[in-house]
Each structure stands twice: as structure tokens, then as C-alpha cells.
mmCIF file of C-alpha atoms in Angstrom:
data_model
loop_
_atom_site.group_PDB
_atom_site.id
_atom_site.type_symbol
_atom_site.label_atom_id
_atom_site.label_comp_id
_atom_site.label_asym_id
_atom_site.label_seq_id
_atom_site.Cartn_x
_atom_site.Cartn_y
_atom_site.Cartn_z
ATOM 1 C CA MET A 1 17.364 -27.657 -13.526
ATOM 2 C CA ARG A 2 20.639 -25.822 -12.975
ATOM 3 C CA GLY A 3 20.914 -25.091 -16.707
ATOM 4 C CA LEU A 4 17.434 -23.539 -16.766
ATOM 5 C CA ILE A 5 18.250 -21.264 -13.824
ATOM 6 C CA GLN A 6 21.512 -20.234 -15.465
ATOM 7 C CA ARG A 7 19.747 -19.420 -18.758
ATOM 8 C CA LEU A 8 17.147 -17.379 -16.858
ATOM 9 C CA TYR A 9 19.964 -15.552 -15.049
ATOM 10 C CA TYR A 10 21.627 -14.625 -18.359
ATOM 11 C CA PHE A 11 18.270 -13.604 -19.861
ATOM 12 C CA MET A 12 17.554 -11.211 -16.983
ATOM 13 C CA LYS A 13 21.058 -9.762 -16.968
ATOM 14 C CA GLY A 14 20.830 -6.063 -17.859
ATOM 15 C CA ARG A 15 17.061 -5.972 -17.380
ATOM 16 C CA TYR A 16 15.213 -3.983 -14.712
ATOM 17 C CA GLY A 17 13.513 -6.683 -12.632
ATOM 18 C CA ASN A 18 11.108 -6.024 -9.769
ATOM 19 C CA ASP A 19 10.253 -3.022 -7.549
ATOM 20 C CA GLN A 20 7.361 -1.582 -5.515
ATOM 21 C CA LEU A 21 5.443 -0.408 -8.586
ATOM 22 C CA ASN A 22 5.617 -3.882 -10.118
ATOM 23 C CA ILE A 23 4.404 -5.435 -6.868
ATOM 24 C CA PHE A 24 1.507 -2.945 -6.772
ATOM 25 C CA LEU A 25 0.610 -3.766 -10.379
ATOM 26 C CA LEU A 26 0.627 -7.499 -9.587
ATOM 27 C CA VAL A 27 -1.602 -6.980 -6.540
ATOM 28 C CA LEU A 28 -3.953 -4.822 -8.621
ATOM 29 C CA TRP A 29 -4.088 -7.545 -11.275
ATOM 30 C CA GLY A 30 -4.843 -10.153 -8.589
ATOM 31 C CA ILE A 31 -7.686 -8.063 -7.170
ATOM 32 C CA ILE A 32 -9.190 -7.524 -10.626
ATOM 33 C CA TYR A 33 -8.779 -11.236 -11.417
ATOM 34 C CA ILE A 34 -10.549 -12.331 -8.228
ATOM 35 C CA LEU A 35 -13.290 -9.763 -8.809
ATOM 36 C CA ASN A 36 -13.720 -11.096 -12.343
ATOM 37 C CA LEU A 37 -14.170 -14.646 -11.010
ATOM 38 C CA PHE A 38 -17.428 -13.487 -9.452
ATOM 39 C CA LEU A 39 -18.605 -10.968 -12.065
ATOM 40 C CA ARG A 40 -17.517 -12.837 -15.235
ATOM 41 C CA ASN A 41 -17.226 -9.723 -17.365
ATOM 42 C CA TRP A 42 -15.081 -9.682 -20.522
ATOM 43 C CA VAL A 43 -14.397 -5.939 -20.183
ATOM 44 C CA LEU A 44 -13.034 -6.487 -16.678
ATOM 45 C CA ARG A 45 -10.863 -9.323 -18.002
ATOM 46 C CA ILE A 46 -9.320 -7.011 -20.623
ATOM 47 C CA ILE A 47 -8.831 -4.228 -18.050
ATOM 48 C CA GLY A 48 -7.133 -6.780 -15.792
ATOM 49 C CA LEU A 49 -4.567 -7.567 -18.470
ATOM 50 C CA ILE A 50 -3.321 -3.962 -18.515
ATOM 51 C CA PRO A 51 -1.551 -4.038 -15.095
ATOM 52 C CA LEU A 52 -0.162 -7.509 -15.842
ATOM 53 C CA GLY A 53 1.220 -6.350 -19.198
ATOM 54 C CA LEU A 54 2.721 -3.215 -17.633
ATOM 55 C CA CYS A 55 4.344 -5.323 -14.918
ATOM 56 C CA LEU A 56 5.927 -7.688 -17.450
ATOM 57 C CA TYR A 57 7.027 -4.795 -19.657
ATOM 58 C CA ARG A 58 8.677 -3.019 -16.724
ATOM 59 C CA ALA A 59 10.352 -6.180 -15.390
ATOM 60 C CA LEU A 60 11.846 -7.100 -18.773
ATOM 61 C CA SER A 61 12.809 -3.555 -19.792
ATOM 62 C CA LYS A 62 16.432 -2.628 -20.427
ATOM 63 C CA ASN A 63 15.768 1.094 -19.908
ATOM 64 C CA ILE A 64 16.690 0.974 -16.227
ATOM 65 C CA THR A 65 16.929 4.745 -15.643
ATOM 66 C CA ARG A 66 13.366 5.285 -16.909
ATOM 67 C CA ARG A 67 12.011 2.450 -14.701
ATOM 68 C CA ILE A 68 13.790 3.913 -11.641
ATOM 69 C CA TYR A 69 12.256 7.321 -12.442
ATOM 70 C CA GLU A 70 8.765 5.759 -12.681
ATOM 71 C CA ASN A 71 9.251 3.922 -9.382
ATOM 72 C CA ASN A 72 10.468 7.090 -7.624
ATOM 73 C CA LYS A 73 7.351 8.925 -8.842
ATOM 74 C CA PHE A 74 5.191 6.099 -7.456
ATOM 75 C CA LEU A 75 6.874 5.820 -4.024
ATOM 76 C CA PRO A 76 5.105 8.823 -2.360
ATOM 77 C CA VAL A 77 1.734 7.370 -3.386
ATOM 78 C CA TYR A 78 2.833 3.925 -2.200
ATOM 79 C CA LYS A 79 3.882 5.306 1.191
ATOM 80 C CA LYS A 80 0.504 7.025 1.662
ATOM 81 C CA ILE A 81 -1.405 3.862 0.758
ATOM 82 C CA ASN A 82 0.836 1.722 2.959
ATOM 83 C CA SER A 83 0.540 4.034 5.984
ATOM 84 C CA PHE A 84 -3.263 4.229 5.578
ATOM 85 C CA ILE A 85 -3.604 0.434 5.449
ATOM 86 C CA THR A 86 -1.231 0.011 8.406
ATOM 87 C CA LEU A 87 -3.245 2.511 10.465
ATOM 88 C CA GLN A 88 -6.524 0.764 9.655
ATOM 89 C CA VAL A 89 -5.053 -2.604 10.692
ATOM 90 C CA LYS A 90 -3.859 -1.063 13.982
ATOM 91 C CA LYS A 91 -7.304 0.453 14.600
ATOM 92 C CA ILE A 92 -8.972 -2.920 14.096
ATOM 93 C CA ARG A 93 -6.403 -4.705 16.258
ATOM 94 C CA ASP A 94 -6.686 -2.194 19.128
ATOM 95 C CA ILE A 95 -10.452 -1.586 18.957
ATOM 96 C CA LYS A 96 -11.058 -2.886 22.494
ATOM 97 C CA ARG A 97 -8.151 -1.077 24.171
ATOM 98 C CA LEU A 98 -7.565 2.233 22.363
ATOM 99 C CA CYS A 99 -9.423 5.117 20.662
ATOM 100 C CA TYR A 100 -7.833 6.772 17.614
ATOM 101 C CA PHE A 101 -8.532 10.381 16.601
ATOM 102 C CA LYS A 102 -6.803 13.413 15.078
ATOM 103 C CA CYS A 103 -5.428 16.474 16.840
ATOM 104 C CA PRO A 104 -7.608 19.488 15.933
ATOM 105 C CA ASN A 105 -4.538 21.715 15.686
ATOM 106 C CA CYS A 106 -1.963 19.763 13.640
ATOM 107 C CA ARG A 107 -4.064 16.793 12.400
ATOM 108 C CA ALA A 108 -1.632 14.259 13.899
ATOM 109 C CA GLN A 109 -3.051 10.799 14.607
ATOM 110 C CA LEU A 110 -3.425 10.231 18.379
ATOM 111 C CA ARG A 111 -4.563 7.319 20.491
ATOM 112 C CA VAL A 112 -6.076 7.294 23.966
ATOM 113 C CA PRO A 113 -6.960 4.366 26.237
ATOM 114 C CA ARG A 114 -10.611 3.446 25.788
ATOM 115 C CA ARG A 115 -12.167 4.564 29.084
ATOM 116 C CA LYS A 116 -15.584 6.148 29.328
ATOM 117 C CA GLY A 117 -15.620 9.853 30.164
ATOM 118 C CA VAL A 118 -13.872 13.107 29.313
ATOM 119 C CA HIS A 119 -10.104 13.053 28.851
ATOM 120 C CA THR A 120 -7.670 15.952 28.564
ATOM 121 C CA VAL A 121 -5.227 15.068 25.810
ATOM 122 C CA ARG A 122 -1.946 16.757 24.887
ATOM 123 C CA CYS A 123 -0.676 16.249 21.368
ATOM 124 C CA PRO A 124 2.989 15.136 21.486
ATOM 125 C CA LYS A 125 3.673 16.813 18.158
ATOM 126 C CA CYS A 126 2.360 20.362 18.717
ATOM 127 C CA ARG A 127 1.732 20.352 22.526
ATOM 128 C CA HIS A 128 -1.883 21.471 22.017
ATOM 129 C CA GLU A 129 -4.226 20.461 24.869
ATOM 130 C CA PHE A 130 -7.880 19.652 24.276
ATOM 131 C CA LYS A 131 -10.695 17.602 25.784
ATOM 132 C CA LYS A 132 -11.973 14.420 24.182
ATOM 133 C CA HIS A 133 -15.229 12.606 25.063
ATOM 134 C CA ILE A 134 -15.134 8.820 24.895
ATOM 135 C CA LEU A 135 -18.572 7.212 24.959
ATOM 136 C CA PHE A 136 -17.826 3.544 25.479
#
């Protein structure tokens, strides 16, 4: 077993490896694969091989500067997707205690305790005050 790990170590030496873009491509492949289990479509199977092939190509590539450039281009998109998913998870988790909404002035995401009635809210980012109706 130790010899296999050592050979794998020497094989990967000088190659790019893994990053956020590769992880995204693997997750995308997994989603397409699971979707194809239900739909059983050969076109979807071929489309699903594209992210897997790109992930393997990027992981085994020796052109490290190009792979870093690709990952840096992807990171702003990744951060937007990650923050959106995190916010949605927080909204679901806090659905009984808090209300989430955006400031009409600066579009910052705000949260208010879920109490019926009219609340005066001050945005901590831009200090804009406004009234918010909470129905339930």
C-alpha cells in the first residue's frame, strides 16, 4: 500500500491538483449524474461527462499558471453562488424567528424579529430609516 501511495505522489508531483473550480465541476457532474438516474437520457449522460473530463484535465495539468488564472476568474462567481446558498439556508433555519428583506436605499440584506405589526428599521450600512410591515 505504501508503494502505491508513493507512486501516486510522484505521479502528481508538478501537476495542478484540486481547487474550487474542480470541486464545482465535480458537484455539477454529480447533480447531472443523479438527474440522469431518473431521466435515463443518453444526451444528458454525454453532457455529464464534460464537467468530469474538465475536472480530470485540470487536476492532471502541468500548466499551473493557466489553471490558477482559470480558478481566479471563477472565484467571484463562486463567492456569489456560495453567499446566495448560505443566505437561503439561514432564511430556512430562521423562518420562525426572523424576517429577511432588503434595504430600499442600499439593497443590503436585513433581518428583523418576526413580530406582527409595523416596525421602524434602520439599515446599519447606510443609516436609512424606513417602516416595514410584518404580517405574521
